[in-house]
Tab-separated table of C-alpha atoms and ligand atoms in Angstrom:
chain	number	residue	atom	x	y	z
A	1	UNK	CA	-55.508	30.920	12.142
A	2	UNK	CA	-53.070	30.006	9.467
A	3	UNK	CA	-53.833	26.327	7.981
A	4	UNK	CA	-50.510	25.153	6.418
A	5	UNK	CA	-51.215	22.375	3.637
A	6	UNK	CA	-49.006	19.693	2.466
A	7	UNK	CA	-49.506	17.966	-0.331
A	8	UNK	CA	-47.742	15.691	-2.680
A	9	UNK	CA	-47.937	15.971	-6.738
A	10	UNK	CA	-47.093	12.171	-7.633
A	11	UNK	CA	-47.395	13.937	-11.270
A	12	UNK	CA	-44.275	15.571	-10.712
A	13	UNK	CA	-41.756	15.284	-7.358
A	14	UNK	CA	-38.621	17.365	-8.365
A	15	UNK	CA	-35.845	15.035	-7.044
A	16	UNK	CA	-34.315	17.580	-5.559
A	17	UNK	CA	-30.180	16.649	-5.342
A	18	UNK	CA	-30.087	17.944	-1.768
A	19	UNK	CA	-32.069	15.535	-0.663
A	20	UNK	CA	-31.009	11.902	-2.288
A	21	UNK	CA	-30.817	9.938	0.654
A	22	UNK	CA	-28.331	7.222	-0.280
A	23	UNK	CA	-24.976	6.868	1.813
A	24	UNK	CA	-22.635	4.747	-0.247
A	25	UNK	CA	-19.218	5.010	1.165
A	26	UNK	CA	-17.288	2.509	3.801
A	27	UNK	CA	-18.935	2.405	7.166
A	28	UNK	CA	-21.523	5.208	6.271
A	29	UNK	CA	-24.778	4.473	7.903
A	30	UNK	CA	-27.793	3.710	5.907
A	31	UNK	CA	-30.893	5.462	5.313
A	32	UNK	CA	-32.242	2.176	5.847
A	33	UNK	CA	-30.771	-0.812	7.312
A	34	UNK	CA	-32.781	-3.539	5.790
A	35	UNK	CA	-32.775	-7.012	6.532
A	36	UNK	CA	-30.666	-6.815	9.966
A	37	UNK	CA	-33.116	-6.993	12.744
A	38	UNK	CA	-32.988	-10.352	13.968
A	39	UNK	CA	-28.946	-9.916	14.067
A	40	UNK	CA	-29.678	-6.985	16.271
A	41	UNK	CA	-31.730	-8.323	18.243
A	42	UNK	CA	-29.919	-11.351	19.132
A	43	UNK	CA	-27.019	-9.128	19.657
A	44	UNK	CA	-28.765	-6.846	22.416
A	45	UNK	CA	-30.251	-10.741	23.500
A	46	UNK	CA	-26.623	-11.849	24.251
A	47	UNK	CA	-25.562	-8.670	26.204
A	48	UNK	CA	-28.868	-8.724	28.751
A	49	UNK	CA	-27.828	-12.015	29.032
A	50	UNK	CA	-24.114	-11.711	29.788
A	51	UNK	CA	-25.045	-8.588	32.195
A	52	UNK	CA	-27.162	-11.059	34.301
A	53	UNK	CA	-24.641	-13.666	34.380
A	54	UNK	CA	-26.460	-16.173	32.046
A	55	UNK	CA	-24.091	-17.859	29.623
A	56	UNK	CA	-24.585	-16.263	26.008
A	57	UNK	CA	-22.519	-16.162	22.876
A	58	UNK	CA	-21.730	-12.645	21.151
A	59	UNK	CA	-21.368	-12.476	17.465
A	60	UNK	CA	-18.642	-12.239	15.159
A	61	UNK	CA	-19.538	-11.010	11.498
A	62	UNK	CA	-17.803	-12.058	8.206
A	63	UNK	CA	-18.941	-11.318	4.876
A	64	UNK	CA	-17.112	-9.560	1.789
A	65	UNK	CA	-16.136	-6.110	1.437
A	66	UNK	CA	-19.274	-3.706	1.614
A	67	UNK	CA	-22.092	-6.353	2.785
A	68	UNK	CA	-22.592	-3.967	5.447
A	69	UNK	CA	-20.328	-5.407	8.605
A	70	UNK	CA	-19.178	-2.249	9.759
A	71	UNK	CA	-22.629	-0.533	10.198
A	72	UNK	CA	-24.263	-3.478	11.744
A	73	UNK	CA	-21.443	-3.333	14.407
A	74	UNK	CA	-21.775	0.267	14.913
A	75	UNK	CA	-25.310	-0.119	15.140
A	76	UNK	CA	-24.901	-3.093	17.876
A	77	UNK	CA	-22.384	-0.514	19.988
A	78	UNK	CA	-24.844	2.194	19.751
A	79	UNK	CA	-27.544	0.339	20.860
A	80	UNK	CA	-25.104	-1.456	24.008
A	81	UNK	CA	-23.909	1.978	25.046
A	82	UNK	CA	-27.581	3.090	25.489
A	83	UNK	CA	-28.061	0.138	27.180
A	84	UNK	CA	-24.582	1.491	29.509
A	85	UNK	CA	-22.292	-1.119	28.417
A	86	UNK	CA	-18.942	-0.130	28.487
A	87	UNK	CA	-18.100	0.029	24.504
A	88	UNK	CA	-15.004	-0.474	23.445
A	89	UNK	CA	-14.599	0.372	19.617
A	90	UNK	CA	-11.382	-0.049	17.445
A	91	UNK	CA	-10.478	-1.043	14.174
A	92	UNK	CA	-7.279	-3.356	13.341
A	93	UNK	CA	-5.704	-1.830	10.425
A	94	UNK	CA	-2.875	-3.453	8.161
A	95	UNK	CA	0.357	-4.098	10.282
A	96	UNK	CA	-0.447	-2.717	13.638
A	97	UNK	CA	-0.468	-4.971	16.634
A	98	UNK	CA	-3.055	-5.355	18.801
A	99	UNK	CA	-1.479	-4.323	22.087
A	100	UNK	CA	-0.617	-0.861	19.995
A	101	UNK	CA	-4.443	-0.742	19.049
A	102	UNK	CA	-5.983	-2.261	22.277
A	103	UNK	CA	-4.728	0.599	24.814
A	104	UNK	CA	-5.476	3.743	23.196
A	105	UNK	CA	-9.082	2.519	22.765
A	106	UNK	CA	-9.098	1.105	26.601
A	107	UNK	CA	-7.676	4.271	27.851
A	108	UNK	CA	-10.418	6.442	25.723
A	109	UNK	CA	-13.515	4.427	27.011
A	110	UNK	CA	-12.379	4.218	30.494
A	111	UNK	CA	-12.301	8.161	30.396
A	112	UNK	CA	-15.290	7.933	29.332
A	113	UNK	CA	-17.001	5.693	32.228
A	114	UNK	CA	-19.169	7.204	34.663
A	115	UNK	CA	-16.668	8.602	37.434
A	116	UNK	CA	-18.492	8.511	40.191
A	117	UNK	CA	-15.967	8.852	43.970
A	118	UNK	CA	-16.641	5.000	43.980
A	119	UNK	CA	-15.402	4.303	40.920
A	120	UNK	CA	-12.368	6.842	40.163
A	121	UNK	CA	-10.086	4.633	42.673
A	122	UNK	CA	-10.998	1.777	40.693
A	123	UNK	CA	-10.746	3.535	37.325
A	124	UNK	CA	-6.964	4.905	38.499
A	125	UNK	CA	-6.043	1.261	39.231
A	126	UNK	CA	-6.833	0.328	35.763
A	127	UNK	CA	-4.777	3.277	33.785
A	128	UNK	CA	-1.958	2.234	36.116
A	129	UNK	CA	-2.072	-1.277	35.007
A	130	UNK	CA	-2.410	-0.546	30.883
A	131	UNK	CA	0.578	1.659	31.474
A	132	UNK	CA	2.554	-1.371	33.073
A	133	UNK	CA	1.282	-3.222	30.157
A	134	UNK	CA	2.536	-0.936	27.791
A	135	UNK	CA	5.828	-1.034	28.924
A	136	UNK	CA	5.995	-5.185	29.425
A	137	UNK	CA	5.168	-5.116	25.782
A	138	UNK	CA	6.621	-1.640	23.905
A	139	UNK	CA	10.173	-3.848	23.281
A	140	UNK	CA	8.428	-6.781	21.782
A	141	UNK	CA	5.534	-4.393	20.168
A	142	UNK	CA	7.670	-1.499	18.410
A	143	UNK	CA	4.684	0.480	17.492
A	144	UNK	CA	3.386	1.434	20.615
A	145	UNK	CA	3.072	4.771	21.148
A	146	UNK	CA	0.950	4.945	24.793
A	147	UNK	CA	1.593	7.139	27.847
A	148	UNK	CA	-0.511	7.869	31.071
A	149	UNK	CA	0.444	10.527	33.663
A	150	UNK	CA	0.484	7.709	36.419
A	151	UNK	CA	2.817	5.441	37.526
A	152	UNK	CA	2.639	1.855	36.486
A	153	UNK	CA	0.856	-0.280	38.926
A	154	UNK	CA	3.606	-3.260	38.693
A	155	UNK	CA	2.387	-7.041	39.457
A	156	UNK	CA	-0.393	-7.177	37.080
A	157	UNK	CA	-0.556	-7.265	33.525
A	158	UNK	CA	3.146	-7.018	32.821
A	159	UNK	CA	4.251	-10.556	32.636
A	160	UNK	CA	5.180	-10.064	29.392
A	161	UNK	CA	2.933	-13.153	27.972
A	162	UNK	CA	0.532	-11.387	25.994
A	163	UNK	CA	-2.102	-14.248	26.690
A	164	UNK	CA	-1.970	-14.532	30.050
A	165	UNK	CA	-1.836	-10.282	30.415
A	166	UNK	CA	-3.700	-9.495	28.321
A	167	UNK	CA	-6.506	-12.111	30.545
A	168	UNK	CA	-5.409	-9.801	33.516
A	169	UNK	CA	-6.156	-6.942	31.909
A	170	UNK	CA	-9.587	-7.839	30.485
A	171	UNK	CA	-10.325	-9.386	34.015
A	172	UNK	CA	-9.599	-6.276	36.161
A	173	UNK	CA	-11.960	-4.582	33.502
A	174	UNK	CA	-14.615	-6.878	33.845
A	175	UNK	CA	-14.286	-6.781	37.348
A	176	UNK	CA	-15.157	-2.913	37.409
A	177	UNK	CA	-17.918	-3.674	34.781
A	178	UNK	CA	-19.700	-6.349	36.729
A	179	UNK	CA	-19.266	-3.978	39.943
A	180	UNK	CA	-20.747	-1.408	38.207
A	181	UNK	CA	-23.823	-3.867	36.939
A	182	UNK	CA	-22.911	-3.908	33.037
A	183	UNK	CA	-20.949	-5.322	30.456
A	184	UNK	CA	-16.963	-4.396	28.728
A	185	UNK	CA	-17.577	-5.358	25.571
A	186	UNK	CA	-15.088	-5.106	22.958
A	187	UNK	CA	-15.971	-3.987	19.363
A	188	UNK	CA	-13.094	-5.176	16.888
A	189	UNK	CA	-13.561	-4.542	12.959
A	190	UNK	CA	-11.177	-5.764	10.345
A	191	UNK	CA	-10.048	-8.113	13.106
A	192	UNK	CA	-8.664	-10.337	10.138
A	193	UNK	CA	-5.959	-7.718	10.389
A	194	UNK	CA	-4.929	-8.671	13.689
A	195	UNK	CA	-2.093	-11.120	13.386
A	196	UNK	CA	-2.756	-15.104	14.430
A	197	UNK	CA	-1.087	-15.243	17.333
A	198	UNK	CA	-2.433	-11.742	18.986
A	199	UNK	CA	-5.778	-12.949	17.332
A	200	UNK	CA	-4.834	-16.358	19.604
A	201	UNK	CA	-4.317	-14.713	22.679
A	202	UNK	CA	-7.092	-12.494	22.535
A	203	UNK	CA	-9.587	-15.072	22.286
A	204	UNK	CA	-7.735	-16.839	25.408
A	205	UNK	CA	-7.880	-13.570	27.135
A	206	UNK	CA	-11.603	-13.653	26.837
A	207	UNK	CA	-12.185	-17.096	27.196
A	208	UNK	CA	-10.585	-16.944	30.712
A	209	UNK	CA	-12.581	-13.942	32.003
A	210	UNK	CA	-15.817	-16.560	30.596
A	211	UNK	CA	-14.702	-18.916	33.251
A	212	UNK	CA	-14.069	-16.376	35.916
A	213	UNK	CA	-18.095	-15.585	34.714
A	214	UNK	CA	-16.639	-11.486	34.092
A	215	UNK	CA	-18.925	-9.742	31.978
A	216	UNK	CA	-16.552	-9.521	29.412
A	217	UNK	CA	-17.114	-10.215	25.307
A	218	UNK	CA	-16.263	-8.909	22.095
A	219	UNK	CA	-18.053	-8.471	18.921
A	220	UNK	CA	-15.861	-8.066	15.406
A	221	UNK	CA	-16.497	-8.253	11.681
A	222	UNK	CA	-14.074	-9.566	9.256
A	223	UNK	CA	-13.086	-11.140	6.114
A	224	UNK	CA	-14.652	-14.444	5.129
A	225	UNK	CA	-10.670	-15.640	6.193
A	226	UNK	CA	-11.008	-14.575	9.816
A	227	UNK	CA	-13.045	-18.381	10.089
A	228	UNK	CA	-9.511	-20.053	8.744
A	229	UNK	CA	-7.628	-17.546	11.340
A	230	UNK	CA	-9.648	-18.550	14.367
A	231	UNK	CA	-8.875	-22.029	13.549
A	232	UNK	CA	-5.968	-21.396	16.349
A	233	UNK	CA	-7.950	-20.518	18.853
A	234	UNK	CA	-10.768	-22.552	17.818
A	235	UNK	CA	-12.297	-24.891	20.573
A	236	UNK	CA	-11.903	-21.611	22.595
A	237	UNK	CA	-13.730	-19.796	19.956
A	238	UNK	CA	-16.684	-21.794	19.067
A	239	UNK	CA	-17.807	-21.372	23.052
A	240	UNK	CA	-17.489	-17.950	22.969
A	241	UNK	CA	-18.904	-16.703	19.845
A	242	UNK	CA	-21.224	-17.559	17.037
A	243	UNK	CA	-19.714	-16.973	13.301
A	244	UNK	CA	-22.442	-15.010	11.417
A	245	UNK	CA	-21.861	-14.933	7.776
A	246	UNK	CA	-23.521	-10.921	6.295
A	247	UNK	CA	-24.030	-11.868	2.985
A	248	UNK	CA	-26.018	-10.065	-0.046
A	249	UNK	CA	-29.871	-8.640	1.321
A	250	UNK	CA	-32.562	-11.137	0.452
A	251	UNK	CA	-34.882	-9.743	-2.490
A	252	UNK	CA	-37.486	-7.826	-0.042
A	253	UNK	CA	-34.728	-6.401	1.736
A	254	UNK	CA	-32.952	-5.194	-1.316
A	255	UNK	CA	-36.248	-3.743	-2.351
A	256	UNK	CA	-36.628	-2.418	0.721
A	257	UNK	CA	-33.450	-0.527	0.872
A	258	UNK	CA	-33.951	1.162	-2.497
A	259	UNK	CA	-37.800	1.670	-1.652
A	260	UNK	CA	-38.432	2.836	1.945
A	261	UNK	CA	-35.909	6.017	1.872
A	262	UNK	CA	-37.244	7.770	-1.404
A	263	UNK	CA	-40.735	6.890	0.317
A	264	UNK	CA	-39.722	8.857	2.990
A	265	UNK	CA	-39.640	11.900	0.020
A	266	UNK	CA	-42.424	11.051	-1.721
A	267	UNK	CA	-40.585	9.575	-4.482
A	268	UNK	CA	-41.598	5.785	-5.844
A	269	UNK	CA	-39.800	3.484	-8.375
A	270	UNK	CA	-41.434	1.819	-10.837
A	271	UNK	CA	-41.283	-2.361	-10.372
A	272	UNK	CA	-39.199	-3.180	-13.175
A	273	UNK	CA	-37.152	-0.349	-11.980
A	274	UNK	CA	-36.388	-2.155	-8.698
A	275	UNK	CA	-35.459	-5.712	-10.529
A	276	UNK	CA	-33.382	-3.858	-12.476
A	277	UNK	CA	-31.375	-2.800	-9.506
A	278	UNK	CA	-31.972	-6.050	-7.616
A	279	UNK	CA	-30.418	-7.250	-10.155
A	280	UNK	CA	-27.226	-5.248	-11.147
A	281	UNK	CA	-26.231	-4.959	-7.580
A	282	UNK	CA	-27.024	-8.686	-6.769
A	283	UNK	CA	-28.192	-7.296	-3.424
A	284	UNK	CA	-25.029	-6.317	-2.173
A	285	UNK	CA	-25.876	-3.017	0.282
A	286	UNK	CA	-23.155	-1.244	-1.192
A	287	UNK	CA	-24.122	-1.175	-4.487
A	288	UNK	CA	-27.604	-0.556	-3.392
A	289	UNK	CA	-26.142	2.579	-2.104
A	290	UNK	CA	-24.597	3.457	-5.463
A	291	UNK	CA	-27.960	2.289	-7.444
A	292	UNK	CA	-29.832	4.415	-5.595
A	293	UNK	CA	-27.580	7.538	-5.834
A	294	UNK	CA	-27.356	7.460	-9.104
A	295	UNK	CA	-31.057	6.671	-10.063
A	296	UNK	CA	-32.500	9.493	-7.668
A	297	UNK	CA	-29.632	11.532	-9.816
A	298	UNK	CA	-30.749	10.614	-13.495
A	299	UNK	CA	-34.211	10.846	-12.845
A	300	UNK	CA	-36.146	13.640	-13.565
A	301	UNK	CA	-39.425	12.986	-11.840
A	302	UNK	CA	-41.017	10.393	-9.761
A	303	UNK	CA	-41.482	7.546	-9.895
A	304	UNK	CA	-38.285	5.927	-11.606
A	305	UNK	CA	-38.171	4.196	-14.469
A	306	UNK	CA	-36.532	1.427	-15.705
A	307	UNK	CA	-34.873	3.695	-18.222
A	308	UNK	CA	-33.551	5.580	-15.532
A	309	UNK	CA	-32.373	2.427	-13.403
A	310	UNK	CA	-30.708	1.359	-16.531
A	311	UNK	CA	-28.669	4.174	-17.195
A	312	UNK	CA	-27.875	4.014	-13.259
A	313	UNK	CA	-26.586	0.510	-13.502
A	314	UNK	CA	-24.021	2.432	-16.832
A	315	UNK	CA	-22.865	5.381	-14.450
A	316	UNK	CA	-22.768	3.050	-11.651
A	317	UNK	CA	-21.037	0.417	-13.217
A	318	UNK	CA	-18.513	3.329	-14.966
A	319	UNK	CA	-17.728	4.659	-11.117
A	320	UNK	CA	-17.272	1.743	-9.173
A	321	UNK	CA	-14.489	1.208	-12.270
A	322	UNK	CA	-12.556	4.482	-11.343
A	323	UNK	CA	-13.121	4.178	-7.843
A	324	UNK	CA	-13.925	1.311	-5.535
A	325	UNK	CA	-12.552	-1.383	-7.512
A	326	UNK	CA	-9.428	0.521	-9.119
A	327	UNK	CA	-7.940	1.631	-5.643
A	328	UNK	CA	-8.067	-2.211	-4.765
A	329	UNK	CA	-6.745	-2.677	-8.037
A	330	UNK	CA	-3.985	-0.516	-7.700
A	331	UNK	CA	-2.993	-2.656	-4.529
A	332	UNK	CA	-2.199	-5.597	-6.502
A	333	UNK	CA	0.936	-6.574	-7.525
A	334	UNK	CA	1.854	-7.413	-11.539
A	335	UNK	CA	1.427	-11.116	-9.938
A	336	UNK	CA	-1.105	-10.702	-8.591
A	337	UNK	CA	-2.928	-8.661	-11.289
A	338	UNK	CA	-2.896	-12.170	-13.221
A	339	UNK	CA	-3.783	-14.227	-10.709
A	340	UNK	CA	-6.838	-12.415	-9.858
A	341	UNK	CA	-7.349	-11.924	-14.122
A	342	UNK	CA	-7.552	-15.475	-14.231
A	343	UNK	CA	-10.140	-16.011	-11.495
A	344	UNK	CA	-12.155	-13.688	-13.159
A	345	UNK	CA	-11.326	-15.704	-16.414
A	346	UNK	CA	-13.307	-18.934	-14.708
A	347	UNK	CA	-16.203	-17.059	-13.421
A	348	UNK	CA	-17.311	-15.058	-10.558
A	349	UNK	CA	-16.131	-18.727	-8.282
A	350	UNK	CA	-15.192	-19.730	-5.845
A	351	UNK	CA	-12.777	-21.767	-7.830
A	352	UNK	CA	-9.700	-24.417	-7.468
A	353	UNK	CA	-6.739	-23.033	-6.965
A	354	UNK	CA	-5.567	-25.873	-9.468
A	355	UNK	CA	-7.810	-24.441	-12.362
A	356	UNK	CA	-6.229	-20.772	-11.681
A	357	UNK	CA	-2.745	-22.555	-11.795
A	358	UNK	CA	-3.579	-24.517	-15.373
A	359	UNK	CA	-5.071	-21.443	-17.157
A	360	UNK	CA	-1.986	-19.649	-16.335
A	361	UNK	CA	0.192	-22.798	-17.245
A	362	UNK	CA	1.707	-22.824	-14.163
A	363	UNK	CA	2.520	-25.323	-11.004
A	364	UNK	CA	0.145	-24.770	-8.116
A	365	UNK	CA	3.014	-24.166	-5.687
A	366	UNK	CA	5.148	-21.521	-7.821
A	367	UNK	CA	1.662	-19.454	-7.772
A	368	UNK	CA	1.360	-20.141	-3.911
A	369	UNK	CA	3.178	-16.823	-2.631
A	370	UNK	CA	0.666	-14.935	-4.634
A	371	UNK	CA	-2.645	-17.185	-3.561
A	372	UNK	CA	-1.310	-16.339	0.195
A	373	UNK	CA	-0.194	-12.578	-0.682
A	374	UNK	CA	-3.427	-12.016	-2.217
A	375	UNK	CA	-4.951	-13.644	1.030
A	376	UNK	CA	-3.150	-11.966	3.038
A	377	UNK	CA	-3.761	-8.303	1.677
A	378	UNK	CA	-7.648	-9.207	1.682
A	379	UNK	CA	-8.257	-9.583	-1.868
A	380	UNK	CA	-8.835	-12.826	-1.794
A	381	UNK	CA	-9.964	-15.774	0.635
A	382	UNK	CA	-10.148	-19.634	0.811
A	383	UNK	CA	-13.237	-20.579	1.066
A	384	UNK	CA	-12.240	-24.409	1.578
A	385	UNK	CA	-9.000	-26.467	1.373
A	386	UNK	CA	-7.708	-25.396	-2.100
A	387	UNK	CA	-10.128	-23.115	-3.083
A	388	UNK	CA	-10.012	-19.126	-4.037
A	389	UNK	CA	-12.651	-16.853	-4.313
A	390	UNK	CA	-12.868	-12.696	-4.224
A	391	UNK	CA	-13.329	-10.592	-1.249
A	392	UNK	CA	-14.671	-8.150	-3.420
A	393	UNK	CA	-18.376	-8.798	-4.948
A	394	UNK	CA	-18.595	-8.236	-8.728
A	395	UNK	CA	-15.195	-7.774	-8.901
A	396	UNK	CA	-15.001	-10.849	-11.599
A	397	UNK	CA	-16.592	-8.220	-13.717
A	398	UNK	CA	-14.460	-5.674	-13.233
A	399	UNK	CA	-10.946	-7.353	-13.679
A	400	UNK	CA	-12.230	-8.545	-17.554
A	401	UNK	CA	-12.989	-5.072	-18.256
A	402	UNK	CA	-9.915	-3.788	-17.219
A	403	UNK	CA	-7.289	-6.308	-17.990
A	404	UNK	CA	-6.909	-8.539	-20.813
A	405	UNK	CA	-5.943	-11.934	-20.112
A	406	UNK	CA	-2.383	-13.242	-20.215
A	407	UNK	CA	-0.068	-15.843	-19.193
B	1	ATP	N1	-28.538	-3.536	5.737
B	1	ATP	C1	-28.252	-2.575	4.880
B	1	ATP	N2	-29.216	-2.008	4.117
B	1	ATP	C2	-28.907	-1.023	3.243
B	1	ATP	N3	-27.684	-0.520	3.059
B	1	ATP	C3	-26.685	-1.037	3.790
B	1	ATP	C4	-26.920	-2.078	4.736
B	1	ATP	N4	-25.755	-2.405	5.302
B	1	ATP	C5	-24.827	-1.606	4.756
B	1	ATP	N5	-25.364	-0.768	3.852
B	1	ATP	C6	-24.609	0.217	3.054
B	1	ATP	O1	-23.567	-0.506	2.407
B	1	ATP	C7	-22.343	0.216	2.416
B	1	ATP	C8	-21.222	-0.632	2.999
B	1	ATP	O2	-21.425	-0.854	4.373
B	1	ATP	P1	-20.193	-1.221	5.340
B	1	ATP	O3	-19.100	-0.227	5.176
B	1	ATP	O4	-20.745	-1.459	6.677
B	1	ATP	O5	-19.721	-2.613	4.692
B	1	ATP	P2	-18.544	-3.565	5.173
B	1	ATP	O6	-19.065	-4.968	5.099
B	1	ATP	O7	-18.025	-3.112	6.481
B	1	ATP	O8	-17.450	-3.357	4.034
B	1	ATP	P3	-15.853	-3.516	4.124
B	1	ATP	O9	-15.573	-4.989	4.187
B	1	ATP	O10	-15.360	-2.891	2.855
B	1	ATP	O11	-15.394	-2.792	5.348
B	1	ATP	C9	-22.625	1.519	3.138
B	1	ATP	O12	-22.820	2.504	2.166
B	1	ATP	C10	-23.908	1.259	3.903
B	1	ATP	O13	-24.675	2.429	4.015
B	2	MG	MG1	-16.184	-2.440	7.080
């Protein structure tokens, strides 16, 4: 009998590039997803509950850019689809409407339902309706683009009132879901993208099916401004859904992200090693990611140093410069270039919109096209009446290194 032996050489682990287990990068899922569990768990909480008729509040995410929204809402769909809800995913880019969104992804999940005989009538119903809902809305919505071999089912849906259609819509869903002893749940991200008044009627839509008791919800992430944008809609909103701000990972969550998948290898950090990272990245998951890439890169053995951490935070730091921040950079009007320069200029904020105006002797409302433009492209929110702050963590940083000030 052959005895195979494993053993591991703390003296010297080769960090081997094939195997660095980091993920930076926009949605990619973490080796480790630190610090989220009670978020998941309340999440899978809410949908038992909603399945069984109880009242229950799903979750809507905000944070900054690359806190880690989009995984944590992927990870809540996986987990609801094993659990047979009927997932509906999309993401609300720039400029789209939501009807033009909304019935691709409703056509693709209900193809993807169960089709049992019981259910195919029920399932043909539905396709017949979106497709009368396409065409009460393609005038109105120019960039719809939606077809289905079938015949519109006229009558419902095709009002033309987005509000009260799209509340048929959702209802005749959740009446298939609740037959079928599940959830629809819809999974929005970037839903700051989805204009006020679609974002208005949505939450109507799904408020109604509430007080029919249809197993419908939705879960989304966001901006920090989708709070201000749900203002609308927001007695509605406030029964529906809890706000849950995704901020930076406490410290033994940070630790743990940088930690538990080079453990996984064999390969350790020294402490000061890991407050050096804590540090740099201020927790933020993304540039956890990027910390840890680069360290497992620059080391040569385990465990990493601080040396090695440090010259991580320089190639980090020299990356993020050519690549995550510039291509938000590049977005930015001359304007707006020296608007955001003279944030950075105050300090990492938030900060009065006043004090942005004075530094760049201007009047408050000559500089309030490119506060709201700046807003509005997701650069920047309002974190209270009058206030400005970045989307974008570190990004302070950044803008002093690559502009100079000016007035
Ligand atoms: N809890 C976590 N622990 C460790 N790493 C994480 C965690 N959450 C996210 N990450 C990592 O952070 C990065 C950003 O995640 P994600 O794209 O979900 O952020 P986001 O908030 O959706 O950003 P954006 O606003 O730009 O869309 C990814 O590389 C991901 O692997
Ligand atoms: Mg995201």
């Amino acid at each position: 009998m052959m005895i195979y032996e494993f053993s591991i050489n703390h003296s010297k682990i080769d960090m081997d590039p094939r195997k660095n287990p980091y993920a930076p990068g926009a949605g990619t899922p973490p080796p480790e997803l630190a610090g989220r569990d009670e978020l998941i768990e309340s999440a899978s909480i809410t949908l038992d509950r909603i399945r069984n008729g109880l009242a229950a509040r799903s979750l809507i995410l905000y944070g900054l850019r690359g806190v880690g929204k989009t995984v944590l809402l992927n990870r809540i769909k996986l987990d609801a689809e094993v659990a047979g809800v009927y997932c509906v995913p999309l993401e609300a880019p720039e400029e789209r409407s939501l009807p033009a969104i909304l019935l691709p992804a409703l056509r693709s999940s209900l193809m993807r339902v169960n089709r049992t005989q019981a259910t195919k009538e029920g399932i043909k119903r539905i396709l017949g309706s979106l497709a009368a809902f396409a065409k009460a809305f393609k005038v109105k919505y120019d960039d719809i683009e939606f077809s289905v071999d079938l015949e519109p089912i006229e009558g419902i849906a095709d009002s033309g009132d987005l509000e009260n259609d799209l509340g048929e819509l959702l209802g005749l869903l959740g009446r298939h879901a609740q037959q079928n002893k599940t959830v629809l749940s819809l999974f929005i991200d970037e839903l700051q993208y989805v204009a006020e008044d679609q974002l208005a009627a949505l939450i109507t839509a799904l408020h109604r099916c509430n007080q029919q008791q249809l197993p419908v919800t939705m879960f989304a992430a966001g901006l920090p401004q989708l709070l201000g944008q749900l203002g609308k809609a927001k007695s509605y909103a406030e029964r529906l859904f809890e706000f849950k701000p995704i901020g930076p990972l406490e410290e033994v969550y940070s630790r743990a992200a940088i930690t538990v998948p080079a453990e996984k290898y064999g390969v350790e950090y020294q402490e000061e090693a890991i407050d050096e990272i804590v540090a740099a990245t201020e927790g933020y998951p993304y540039f956890l990611q990027e910390w840890g890439q680069h360290s497992w890169r620059i080391a040569d053995e385990s465990p990493i140093t601080l040396a090695d951490a440090q010259a991580a935070t320089q190639a980090a730091i020299a990356q993020l410069d050519e690549s995550f921040f510039r291509v938000r950079f590049d977005r930015l009007t001359p304007s707006e270039k020296r608007y955001m320069r003279a944030m950075a200029e105050l300090g990492d904020g938030p900060h009065r919109s006043g004090d942005v105006a004075e530094l760049l002797d201007r009047k408050v409302t000559s500089l309030a096209p490119t506060r709201s433009s700046l807003i509005k492209k997701g650069m920047a929110y309002s974190p209270a009446h009058g206030d400005i702050a970045f989307t974008v963590p570190l990004f302070d940083g950044f803008m002093k290194r690559v502009m100079l000030m000016e007035k």
